[in-house]
Amino acid sequence: MNLDYDLSIVKGIGNKTQDRLNENGIYTVKDLLFSFPKSYDIYEENPSLLRSEKSTVIKGELDSNPVFIKHRTNSNAIIFYLLCYGNRIKCIYFGGDYLRYKIYKGANIIIYGKYNSFNKEFVVSKLFESNFISRIECNYKLKDIKNYLIEKAIKDIFSNELKIEETLPNELLQKYKLYDIKNYIYLSHIPRNREDVRQVLRRRKYEEFFWYSIRLEYLKSLRAEIIKPKRIFDKEKLKSFIDSLDFKLTKDQLSVISEIEKDIKLDKPMNRLVQGDVGCGKTIISIYAAYILILSGYQAAIMVPTEILANQQFQFAREMLAKRGVIVELLTSSIKDSDKKDILYRLKNNRINLIIGTHALIEENVKFDNLGIAIIDEQHKFGVMQRQKLIDKYKYTDCLYLTATPIPRSLGLTMFGDLDISSIHTMPEGRLNTITKIVNYRAIKGLMKSISKELDKNNQIYVVTPLIDDINSLDVMDVKKAYNLFNEYFPDKKIGIVHGKLHTDEKNRVMNDFYLGKIDILVSTTVIEVGVNVKRATVIVICDANQFGLAQLHQLRGRVGRSIYQSYCILLTNDSENERLLTIESSTDGFKIAEADLKQRGPGDYLGNDQSGYVGLDYADFYEDIKIYECAKKDAYELLDKFKKKELESNIFNDIIRNEVANRNKNN
Ligand code: ADP
Ligand code: MG
């Protein structure tokens, strides 16, 4: 069977199914073979996982009748107690009234789910029939396609003579004893057992990392050959810019800008990361760097992760630079189409010097005349390839990354390789350390008294909750509950709400009102996490703080303490002994916290959460699979080297590299 045939050739795929597969972007036999499941659910009884927060099947007997409760958000929940493996476990199941007839006192049931150690309950997601033994289910995440259809199709395809080209060099398959391509594809769709799942994932992750490394390494080698044009600028103008600031730069800020200046003068493109805690003053550094290139006759772009942040930096940059003849514009997805068209036109024709924006900047239709520097703020919020897309807009671009989430040295900068790093350790003068306190919900009255005093001083309060509305858990704080709580205590204060589900205009309006001091208390989810700057905000209350990761808590704390006023970070929780909270309470040093986070295995924030941003990395995870990555990277170096020396014949290499070159030429 020819892999390029369309799917009508496969037995069991009728017109309707074919249409639906097409809607999912699957057109050919090959497309179908390579549409792997996004994940696998392995349903196996494993009592040892009972308290581990990992999903498992358990069996047991109900020791009382279940209780049906109406949940606040109008969904139903069923609570029952199960006797199993010598334990008595509280189980909770959300929704699904049909269970009513299957569970009753004395019933023996088989359920699947996982334990939530915070709420001390087993959250049930499935009930099995009594003859259940074990099962592996593929999750395809395809719209309107049933699993059995794919299984049937794959079996039919494999019943034919097939020629599938291997996608990894042979020596690597042997080196790691990876499944060959045919086995790999077949067993990816129809794994026989847990070991098959392990093996196909092992190969998939390795393969993703391998090609990722090849691409990155190849791009790097292209960059290394670049000799950029000389940047010539008027130093006096830079000096006058610094002199016009209403503050004095700190020692560390000064040394970082001089490092940047040196990089810009070199003939190879700058590739530098500036890391420094929230509030240490990185914005001015990025604007300074942009200004150097603008003075040299180039354009500059600053990309930030949120619209709010883009707005804020835009205002600041305009205020600083417009009077120096620099044309500054803003580009986000909420800019009106007509305005956007105008901006894109002027950008392409070099009538804009500095553009500040969100992801909107990396869209295909954004073209520069001569982009001299690409600055990526809060770089860990972007995927590697997203960053690369901005950088690749112009061949000679200098790159500057900024981050408040330091990369732990122990991670060895695996991601960046040839990146130079500057660190800012000092805070601007007069800044007081934010006082951090763990407060138990029991002590909320006292807390509200202190907050009241702050509000009397005309200061503002952030309140952050882990959820917008609470659907799946009964006792986690959400935006609504927090709003009600604060409203009860401060009925005459103005309270605003922001969360990710609000329309962007509404979000911006509320944020702006808070910025202007028209709102006293801002209740929100973590949308305020990054970079926002409100000087009179002196308290941040983080509700259910134990639900957040270390890096995130540290970032949130950085919302306050951005001026001369004493600020407070309150970690509100029922879990006062939580290790992460104790770490945050005892340290304000972002570098230390980053190391602690790595040890405590917090969320994989460092390397960019946004995995979807990494082209070709759908399964592999830099944090969890770092060992696989290291092997794949090493192999990629060696093989790419052989390939370049023409010691290696490989069609795949040829194809991939040809693609990369084509892409680059398209962009430049
Ligand atoms: P971050 O490093 O988190 O991006 P910002 O650049 O937003 O920090 O700076 C936080 C605040 O500190 C801003 O209001 C900025 O104007 C101010 N700032 C920056 N550098 C200094 C300095 N050297 N002295 C006083 N204030 C400063
Ligand atoms: Mg910043």
XYZ file of C-alpha atoms and ligand atoms in Angstrom:
696
model
C 0.000 0.000 0.000
C 1.291 3.401 -0.935
C 1.475 5.670 2.062
C 0.470 8.708 0.049
C -2.921 7.242 -0.913
C -5.932 8.956 0.505
C -7.872 7.146 3.156
C -10.645 5.742 0.997
C -8.331 2.845 0.244
C -8.467 1.672 3.844
C -11.145 -0.918 4.604
C -13.634 0.294 7.152
C -13.140 3.984 6.422
C -16.296 5.182 4.702
C -17.007 8.613 3.304
C -18.234 9.988 6.566
C -15.248 8.800 8.554
C -12.938 10.061 5.870
C -14.532 13.516 6.063
C -14.131 13.584 9.801
C -10.521 12.501 9.576
C -9.932 15.242 6.992
C -11.408 17.773 9.405
C -8.750 16.646 11.861
C -6.051 17.269 9.294
C -5.594 13.581 8.438
C -5.734 13.008 4.685
C -3.400 10.206 3.725
C -2.490 6.777 5.002
C 0.758 8.260 6.201
C -1.022 11.024 8.114
C -3.064 8.410 9.919
C -0.069 6.244 10.769
C 1.740 9.203 12.272
C -1.238 10.577 14.213
C -0.154 9.085 17.476
C -2.239 9.109 20.627
C -1.507 12.145 22.785
C -1.359 9.930 25.837
C -2.285 6.515 27.129
C -4.445 5.574 30.038
C -3.309 2.375 31.617
C -6.042 0.907 33.728
C -4.451 -1.520 36.126
C -5.117 -2.323 39.718
C -2.218 -1.018 41.753
C -3.005 -0.470 45.421
C 0.500 0.828 46.089
C -0.395 3.949 44.128
C -3.394 4.598 46.322
C -1.898 7.516 48.214
C 0.495 8.684 45.539
C -1.602 11.107 43.497
C -1.059 8.827 40.519
C -4.071 7.351 38.755
C -4.895 3.764 39.503
C -7.689 1.195 39.551
C -8.840 0.153 43.008
C -11.361 -2.412 44.178
C -13.424 -2.314 47.315
C -16.721 -2.484 49.103
C -18.970 0.426 50.087
C -19.473 0.457 53.823
C -22.457 2.817 53.758
C -24.857 4.292 51.264
C -23.454 7.143 49.165
C -24.418 10.751 49.792
C -25.532 12.811 46.827
C -24.784 16.481 47.146
C -25.606 19.472 45.025
C -22.468 21.423 44.356
C -22.398 25.224 44.369
C -21.809 25.394 40.659
C -24.850 23.233 40.139
C -23.031 20.050 39.307
C -23.699 16.957 41.348
C -21.198 15.174 43.459
C -21.397 11.764 45.054
C -19.482 10.963 48.189
C -18.992 7.469 49.528
C -16.630 5.479 51.664
C -14.847 2.443 50.339
C -13.265 -0.367 52.304
C -10.230 -1.474 50.348
C -6.891 -3.076 51.120
C -7.527 -2.532 54.820
C -8.280 1.180 54.437
C -11.458 3.191 54.611
C -11.213 5.789 51.872
C -13.395 8.777 51.160
C -14.253 8.832 47.459
C -15.812 11.625 45.500
C -17.309 11.567 42.038
C -18.434 14.696 40.228
C -21.477 14.614 38.000
C -22.853 11.385 36.559
C -26.144 10.657 38.161
C -26.240 7.242 36.510
C -23.998 5.895 39.220
C -26.944 6.165 41.553
C -28.035 2.640 40.628
C -24.620 1.042 40.756
C -23.336 2.041 44.105
C -24.984 1.238 47.376
C -23.976 -0.095 50.748
C -22.301 -3.497 50.407
C -21.648 -3.187 46.669
C -18.259 -4.375 45.402
C -16.989 -1.889 42.873
C -13.947 -1.317 40.669
C -13.068 2.343 40.166
C -10.350 4.385 38.526
C -9.104 7.726 39.734
C -6.469 9.367 41.856
C -5.964 10.440 45.398
C -5.977 14.121 46.285
C -3.835 14.290 49.382
C -4.771 17.893 50.108
C -8.474 17.130 50.382
C -7.739 13.582 51.580
C -10.110 11.990 49.107
C -9.964 9.686 46.124
C -11.340 11.499 43.090
C -13.140 8.933 40.940
C -13.159 9.329 37.189
C -14.478 5.946 36.008
C -16.460 3.002 37.262
C -15.690 -0.384 35.710
C -17.867 -3.459 35.237
C -17.241 -6.338 37.613
C -15.436 -8.449 34.989
C -12.710 -5.850 34.440
C -9.099 -7.031 34.443
C -6.861 -4.391 32.825
C -6.901 -2.165 29.783
C -4.856 0.380 27.833
C -6.711 3.214 26.194
C -5.284 5.623 23.619
C -6.230 9.284 23.852
C -6.114 10.683 20.358
C -7.648 14.079 21.047
C -9.287 13.898 17.618
C -12.702 15.421 17.086
C -15.575 13.006 16.475
C -13.403 9.949 15.853
C -13.921 6.815 17.879
C -10.860 4.822 18.941
C -12.100 1.531 17.524
C -12.217 3.071 14.042
C -8.562 3.947 14.177
C -7.644 0.560 15.551
C -9.493 -1.176 12.729
C -7.908 1.090 10.115
C -4.392 0.551 11.446
C -4.883 -3.217 11.426
C -6.108 -3.071 7.852
C -3.222 -0.904 6.725
C -0.718 -3.264 8.297
C -2.318 -6.286 6.638
C -0.905 -4.908 3.377
C 2.603 -4.819 2.039
C 4.037 -1.587 3.480
C 7.177 0.347 2.833
C 7.742 2.829 5.631
C 10.971 4.744 5.586
C 12.885 4.692 8.847
C 13.074 8.155 10.455
C 16.076 7.595 12.708
C 19.593 6.602 11.683
C 20.136 2.891 12.111
C 23.077 3.185 14.465
C 20.880 5.062 16.940
C 18.137 2.457 16.845
C 20.736 -0.133 17.732
C 22.482 1.968 20.312
C 19.329 2.427 22.394
C 17.476 -0.720 21.311
C 14.570 1.335 20.042
C 11.624 -0.268 18.230
C 12.065 -0.065 14.463
C 9.700 2.172 12.554
C 7.083 -0.454 11.721
C 6.803 -1.868 15.201
C 6.945 1.601 16.611
C 4.012 2.837 14.559
C 1.872 -0.245 14.982
C 2.407 -0.495 18.720
C 1.909 3.228 19.189
C -1.676 2.705 18.128
C -2.210 -0.774 19.464
C 0.060 -1.345 22.466
C -0.182 -4.815 23.918
C 0.966 -3.955 27.396
C 2.643 -1.425 29.655
C 6.077 -2.220 28.234
C 4.936 -1.347 24.709
C 3.686 2.000 25.946
C 7.023 2.600 27.629
C 8.968 1.664 24.517
C 6.975 3.733 22.045
C 7.141 6.781 24.282
C 10.857 6.267 24.759
C 11.419 6.263 21.030
C 9.036 9.167 20.410
C 10.657 11.409 22.973
C 14.124 10.513 21.858
C 13.243 11.147 18.254
C 11.644 14.508 18.973
C 14.645 15.658 20.945
C 17.028 14.352 18.331
C 15.501 16.284 15.446
C 14.946 19.281 17.640
C 18.644 19.305 18.488
C 19.646 18.868 14.880
C 17.549 21.858 13.859
C 18.732 24.038 16.687
C 22.334 23.091 16.174
C 22.050 23.714 12.481
C 20.479 27.122 13.040
C 23.249 27.906 15.464
C 25.910 26.981 12.968
C 24.275 29.230 10.414
C 24.248 32.044 12.941
C 27.888 31.527 13.729
C 28.808 32.211 10.124
C 27.041 35.550 10.156
C 29.114 38.681 10.251
C 26.780 41.460 11.113
C 27.193 45.020 9.825
C 28.971 47.417 12.150
C 26.734 49.293 14.557
C 27.708 52.920 14.802
C 25.933 55.178 17.252
C 26.284 58.474 19.045
C 27.441 57.785 22.612
C 26.511 61.282 23.742
C 22.850 60.625 22.999
C 22.981 57.466 25.082
C 24.523 59.333 27.934
C 21.919 62.046 27.782
C 19.238 59.357 27.834
C 20.653 57.909 31.053
C 20.994 61.354 32.580
C 17.353 62.103 31.916
C 16.101 59.208 34.045
C 14.555 60.240 37.336
C 16.585 57.600 39.151
C 20.192 56.495 39.268
C 20.948 53.126 37.726
C 22.217 50.527 40.161
C 25.724 49.161 39.924
C 24.480 45.913 38.431
C 22.270 47.681 35.922
C 25.257 49.719 34.800
C 27.466 46.702 34.368
C 24.793 44.855 32.417
C 24.272 47.716 30.000
C 27.975 47.945 29.388
C 28.080 44.200 28.626
C 25.235 44.684 26.208
C 26.965 47.597 24.552
C 30.053 45.477 24.033
C 28.014 42.649 22.501
C 26.325 45.008 20.107
C 29.669 46.262 18.853
C 30.969 42.756 18.152
C 30.583 41.391 14.652
C 28.615 38.314 15.690
C 24.998 38.697 16.790
C 24.420 39.175 20.509
C 22.769 36.270 22.300
C 22.416 37.319 25.921
C 20.129 36.499 28.819
C 19.667 39.014 31.630
C 18.332 37.450 34.779
C 17.343 39.387 37.850
C 14.613 39.364 40.397
C 11.263 40.954 39.859
C 11.525 44.691 40.331
C 15.294 44.934 39.893
C 14.755 47.155 36.856
C 15.134 45.125 33.689
C 12.758 47.208 31.581
C 15.081 50.164 31.430
C 17.859 47.844 30.322
C 15.817 46.526 27.436
C 14.845 50.011 26.349
C 18.434 51.120 26.545
C 19.516 48.213 24.365
C 16.764 49.012 21.881
C 17.851 52.639 21.822
C 21.441 51.713 20.926
C 20.248 49.912 17.816
C 17.815 52.671 16.947
C 20.630 55.195 17.173
C 22.601 52.940 14.853
C 19.819 53.169 12.304
C 18.023 49.897 12.964
C 14.606 48.887 14.167
C 13.999 47.259 17.539
C 11.310 44.877 18.798
C 10.350 44.023 22.347
C 8.107 41.002 22.846
C 6.323 40.483 26.170
C 3.951 37.690 27.205
C 0.824 39.654 28.094
C -1.160 42.504 26.673
C -1.176 44.354 29.966
C 2.582 44.277 30.083
C 2.855 45.359 26.451
C 0.686 48.368 27.173
C 2.672 49.330 30.205
C 6.044 49.099 28.486
C 4.712 50.906 25.466
C 3.601 53.868 27.564
C 6.936 53.931 29.350
C 9.012 53.663 26.175
C 7.009 56.333 24.450
C 7.384 58.673 27.376
C 11.142 58.130 27.388
C 11.873 58.062 23.681
C 9.271 60.028 21.717
C 10.907 63.300 22.665
C 14.154 61.906 21.269
C 12.567 61.446 17.880
C 11.992 57.720 18.230
C 8.733 56.410 16.791
C 7.291 53.808 19.130
C 4.249 51.648 18.372
C 2.262 48.899 20.044
C 1.194 45.645 18.377
C -1.127 43.225 20.132
C -3.982 41.051 18.967
C -6.548 43.539 20.206
C -5.319 46.389 18.010
C -8.024 47.298 15.494
C -7.500 45.780 12.027
C -7.220 49.132 10.269
C -4.625 50.367 12.756
C -2.795 47.076 12.520
C -2.572 47.358 8.764
C -1.090 50.793 9.104
C 1.432 49.628 11.696
C 2.503 46.647 9.578
C 2.959 48.913 6.582
C 5.068 51.394 8.492
C 7.056 48.633 10.130
C 7.964 47.171 6.776
C 8.955 50.574 5.449
C 11.138 51.536 8.355
C 8.817 54.230 9.624
C 8.623 52.683 13.059
C 11.779 52.486 15.158
C 10.581 50.529 18.139
C 7.695 48.093 18.251
C 6.451 46.631 21.504
C 4.014 43.756 21.446
C 2.844 40.309 22.376
C 2.880 37.057 20.379
C 1.296 39.155 17.637
C 4.863 40.131 16.710
C 5.825 36.673 15.499
C 3.011 36.332 13.021
C 3.986 35.646 9.462
C 2.770 39.011 8.127
C 4.911 41.068 10.494
C 7.866 42.200 8.403
C 10.661 44.544 9.304
C 12.872 46.648 7.128
C 15.970 46.091 9.239
C 15.386 44.568 12.633
C 18.537 45.227 14.627
C 17.532 43.752 17.946
C 14.886 41.344 19.193
C 14.229 41.618 22.908
C 12.193 38.944 24.623
C 10.958 39.856 28.067
C 9.943 37.159 30.557
C 11.505 34.782 28.092
C 10.475 31.635 29.968
C 6.875 32.359 29.025
C 7.700 31.675 25.404
C 8.642 28.489 23.624
C 12.020 28.164 21.956
C 10.597 28.280 18.480
C 8.439 31.285 19.283
C 11.527 33.163 20.301
C 13.301 31.907 17.248
C 10.538 33.168 14.989
C 11.088 36.710 16.143
C 14.842 36.443 15.920
C 14.692 35.004 12.421
C 12.828 37.979 11.038
C 16.134 39.455 10.056
C 19.494 37.854 9.580
C 21.747 40.065 11.659
C 19.505 40.509 14.647
C 21.006 40.894 18.094
C 19.036 38.998 20.733
C 18.384 39.902 24.312
C 16.342 37.766 26.680
C 15.113 38.942 30.053
C 13.833 36.781 32.865
C 12.883 36.994 36.513
C 12.967 33.231 36.768
C 16.643 32.413 36.905
C 17.696 29.207 35.318
C 19.286 26.989 37.959
C 22.902 26.445 37.134
C 22.431 22.751 37.733
C 20.244 22.581 34.660
C 23.375 23.526 32.849
C 21.676 25.862 30.413
C 20.897 22.829 28.356
C 18.476 24.829 26.379
C 20.678 27.621 25.296
C 24.133 26.321 24.687
C 26.015 29.360 23.487
C 24.082 31.929 25.479
C 25.864 34.610 27.513
C 24.377 35.459 30.866
C 24.224 38.641 32.925
C 22.798 38.684 36.427
C 21.394 41.532 38.473
C 21.666 40.916 42.182
C 21.009 44.357 43.613
C 17.703 46.121 43.972
C 17.241 49.848 43.356
C 18.131 51.929 46.370
C 15.527 52.562 49.061
C 13.603 49.448 48.187
C 12.428 47.606 51.295
C 12.330 43.836 51.315
C 8.789 42.573 51.066
C 7.721 40.986 54.334
C 6.339 37.518 53.694
C 4.043 35.697 56.130
C 2.217 32.410 56.103
C -1.247 33.036 57.542
C -3.712 30.298 58.377
C -7.338 30.815 57.390
C -8.172 30.588 61.081
C -6.404 33.915 61.603
C -8.216 35.745 58.862
C -9.796 38.336 61.129
C -6.444 39.640 62.269
C -5.236 39.697 58.686
C -8.197 41.775 57.587
C -7.446 44.264 60.360
C -3.928 44.775 59.029
C -5.240 45.088 55.491
C -7.705 47.682 56.663
C -4.787 49.746 57.983
C -3.034 49.561 54.625
C -6.189 50.616 52.804
C -6.499 53.573 55.183
C -3.064 54.703 53.974
C -4.480 54.747 50.446
C -2.509 51.662 49.518
C -3.832 48.951 47.235
C -4.253 45.215 47.653
C -3.849 42.289 45.285
C -5.798 39.142 46.063
C -4.823 36.108 44.001
C -6.701 32.816 43.851
C -5.809 29.569 42.112
C -9.140 29.245 40.295
C -11.753 31.308 38.485
C -14.633 29.250 39.700
C -14.406 26.152 41.669
C -15.799 23.170 39.840
C -13.834 20.147 40.815
C -12.891 20.797 44.328
C -14.996 21.743 47.263
C -12.589 23.782 49.270
C -10.215 25.701 47.027
C -10.633 29.454 46.959
C -11.895 30.934 43.705
C -12.282 34.468 42.408
C -15.956 34.677 43.346
C -15.468 33.425 46.865
C -12.541 35.746 47.413
C -14.534 38.667 46.083
C -17.364 37.915 48.502
C -14.965 37.512 51.374
C -13.287 40.872 50.857
C -16.558 42.563 50.090
C -17.879 41.412 53.417
C -14.966 42.986 55.279
C -14.622 46.123 53.133
C -18.063 46.981 51.792
C -17.161 50.601 51.088
C -13.996 49.849 49.096
C -13.862 49.460 45.378
C -13.065 45.865 44.413
C -12.205 44.796 40.875
C -11.993 41.364 39.291
C -9.648 40.085 36.588
C -9.253 36.597 35.195
C -8.373 34.863 31.985
C -11.932 34.280 30.853
C -12.727 37.995 30.725
C -12.667 39.771 27.429
C -9.334 41.478 26.788
C -10.886 44.959 26.750
C -12.524 44.351 30.079
C -9.320 42.918 31.508
C -7.303 45.899 30.339
C -9.877 48.334 31.657
C -9.864 46.820 35.140
C -6.064 46.562 35.215
C -5.782 50.128 34.119
C -8.242 51.310 36.776
C -6.166 49.500 39.355
C -3.011 51.069 37.928
C -4.624 54.508 38.179
C -5.719 53.861 41.766
C -9.429 53.809 40.994
C -9.687 50.297 42.404
C -8.576 49.495 45.958
C -8.626 45.723 45.914
C -7.977 43.621 42.847
C -9.133 40.025 42.989
C -7.644 37.889 40.265
C -6.177 34.646 39.060
C -2.521 34.503 38.069
C -3.122 36.693 35.026
C -1.383 39.427 37.009
C 1.614 37.211 37.515
C 3.955 38.744 35.034
C 5.667 42.093 35.153
C 2.846 44.482 36.019
C 3.915 47.571 37.887
C 1.621 49.321 40.388
C 3.569 51.385 42.871
C 0.910 51.824 45.564
C 0.109 48.143 45.724
C 1.650 47.146 49.038
C -0.083 43.887 49.902
C -0.570 40.719 47.947
C -2.743 38.055 49.513
C -2.245 34.682 47.831
C -5.203 32.465 48.669
C -4.543 28.740 48.990
C -0.912 29.561 48.379
C 0.011 25.888 48.688
C -1.602 25.346 45.298
C 1.113 27.342 43.528
C 4.628 26.427 42.517
C 7.671 28.099 44.028
C 8.632 30.091 40.971
C 5.087 31.270 40.578
C 4.820 32.365 44.197
C 8.025 34.303 43.850
C 6.754 35.991 40.706
C 3.466 36.853 42.370
C 5.271 38.344 45.336
C 7.107 40.559 42.888
C 3.864 42.415 42.137
C 4.408 44.334 45.372
C 7.476 46.016 46.789
C 8.061 47.972 43.588
C 8.577 51.319 45.303
C 9.619 52.933 48.556
C 6.605 51.659 50.520
C 6.910 48.682 52.874
C 5.118 45.780 51.235
C 3.668 42.494 52.413
C 3.082 39.133 50.837
C 0.512 37.021 52.659
C 0.418 33.297 51.979
C -3.071 32.314 53.043
C -3.439 28.577 53.562
C -4.691 25.708 55.666
C -1.369 23.988 55.148
C 0.975 26.114 57.267
C 3.808 23.588 57.256
C 4.018 23.395 53.477
C 7.658 23.168 52.421
C 7.338 25.510 49.453
C 5.603 28.139 51.545
C 8.299 27.918 54.197
C 10.935 28.416 51.493
C 9.187 31.484 50.133
C 8.651 32.880 53.609
C 12.311 32.588 54.474
C 13.912 33.888 51.278
C 13.475 36.711 48.813
C 16.439 35.713 46.673
C 15.186 34.527 43.302
C 18.408 32.657 42.605
C 18.115 30.637 45.815
C 14.454 29.976 45.198
C 15.192 28.693 41.728
C 17.624 26.153 43.135
C 15.178 25.123 45.849
C 12.466 24.762 43.251
C 14.580 22.424 41.251
C 15.221 20.315 44.342
C 11.590 20.264 45.396
C 10.594 19.468 41.855
C 8.160 22.288 41.330
C 6.501 22.998 38.005
C 8.878 22.948 35.035
C 8.694 26.698 34.691
C 12.291 27.311 33.811
C 12.369 25.965 30.375
C 9.144 27.512 29.224
C 5.860 25.970 30.191
C 4.435 26.517 26.835
C 5.410 23.218 25.269
C 3.156 23.888 22.326
C 5.612 26.593 21.412
C 8.346 24.066 20.704
C 7.899 22.975 17.178
C 8.078 19.209 17.006
C 8.068 18.607 20.727
C 4.637 17.247 21.416
C 5.593 14.470 23.775
C 9.037 15.173 25.065
C 9.344 17.373 28.111
C 12.555 19.191 28.940
C 12.024 18.806 32.610
C 10.917 15.222 32.943
C 12.926 13.807 30.101
C 16.126 15.755 30.591
C 18.202 12.547 30.508
C 16.800 11.541 27.140
C 17.411 15.060 25.901
C 21.038 14.968 26.903
C 21.633 11.749 24.980
C 19.717 12.949 21.944
C 21.576 16.235 21.908
C 24.960 14.563 22.058
C 24.046 12.169 19.277
C 22.705 15.038 17.195
C 25.996 16.947 17.478
C 28.007 13.949 16.437
C 25.834 12.978 13.536
C 25.411 16.495 12.230
C 29.150 16.794 12.257
C 29.567 13.564 10.287
C 26.868 14.694 7.915
C 28.628 17.975 7.267
C 31.880 16.150 6.636
C 29.930 13.998 4.201
C 30.713 10.855 6.186
C 27.043 10.115 6.500
C 24.458 9.439 3.833
C 21.015 10.259 5.018
C 17.872 11.238 3.162
C 16.231 12.506 6.315
C 19.123 14.792 7.077
C 19.026 16.142 3.564
C 15.296 16.785 3.745
C 15.328 18.426 7.104
C 18.247 20.653 6.357
C 16.839 21.633 3.012
C 13.638 22.655 4.803
C 15.504 24.722 7.341
C 17.382 26.566 4.655
C 14.185 27.175 2.696
C 12.480 28.547 5.788
C 15.333 30.864 6.519
C 15.442 32.208 3.020
C 11.728 32.824 3.146
C 12.179 34.938 6.251
C 15.086 37.020 5.141
P 11.630 44.146 36.375
O 13.065 43.831 36.558
O 10.758 43.286 37.210
O 11.215 44.144 34.935
P 10.993 46.935 36.225
O 11.900 47.235 35.126
O 9.548 46.842 35.928
O 11.430 45.608 36.957
O 11.270 48.000 37.375
C 10.484 48.094 38.522
C 10.387 49.545 38.974
O 11.640 50.014 39.404
C 9.951 50.483 37.858
O 9.030 51.394 38.394
C 11.236 51.165 37.449
O 10.990 52.440 36.917
C 11.977 51.247 38.768
N 13.441 51.293 38.656
C 14.215 50.633 37.767
N 15.521 50.888 37.976
C 15.578 51.731 39.042
C 16.646 52.357 39.769
N 17.918 52.171 39.420
N 16.317 53.139 40.810
C 15.040 53.323 41.165
N 13.986 52.766 40.526
C 14.240 51.968 39.482
Mg 9.879 43.137 33.760
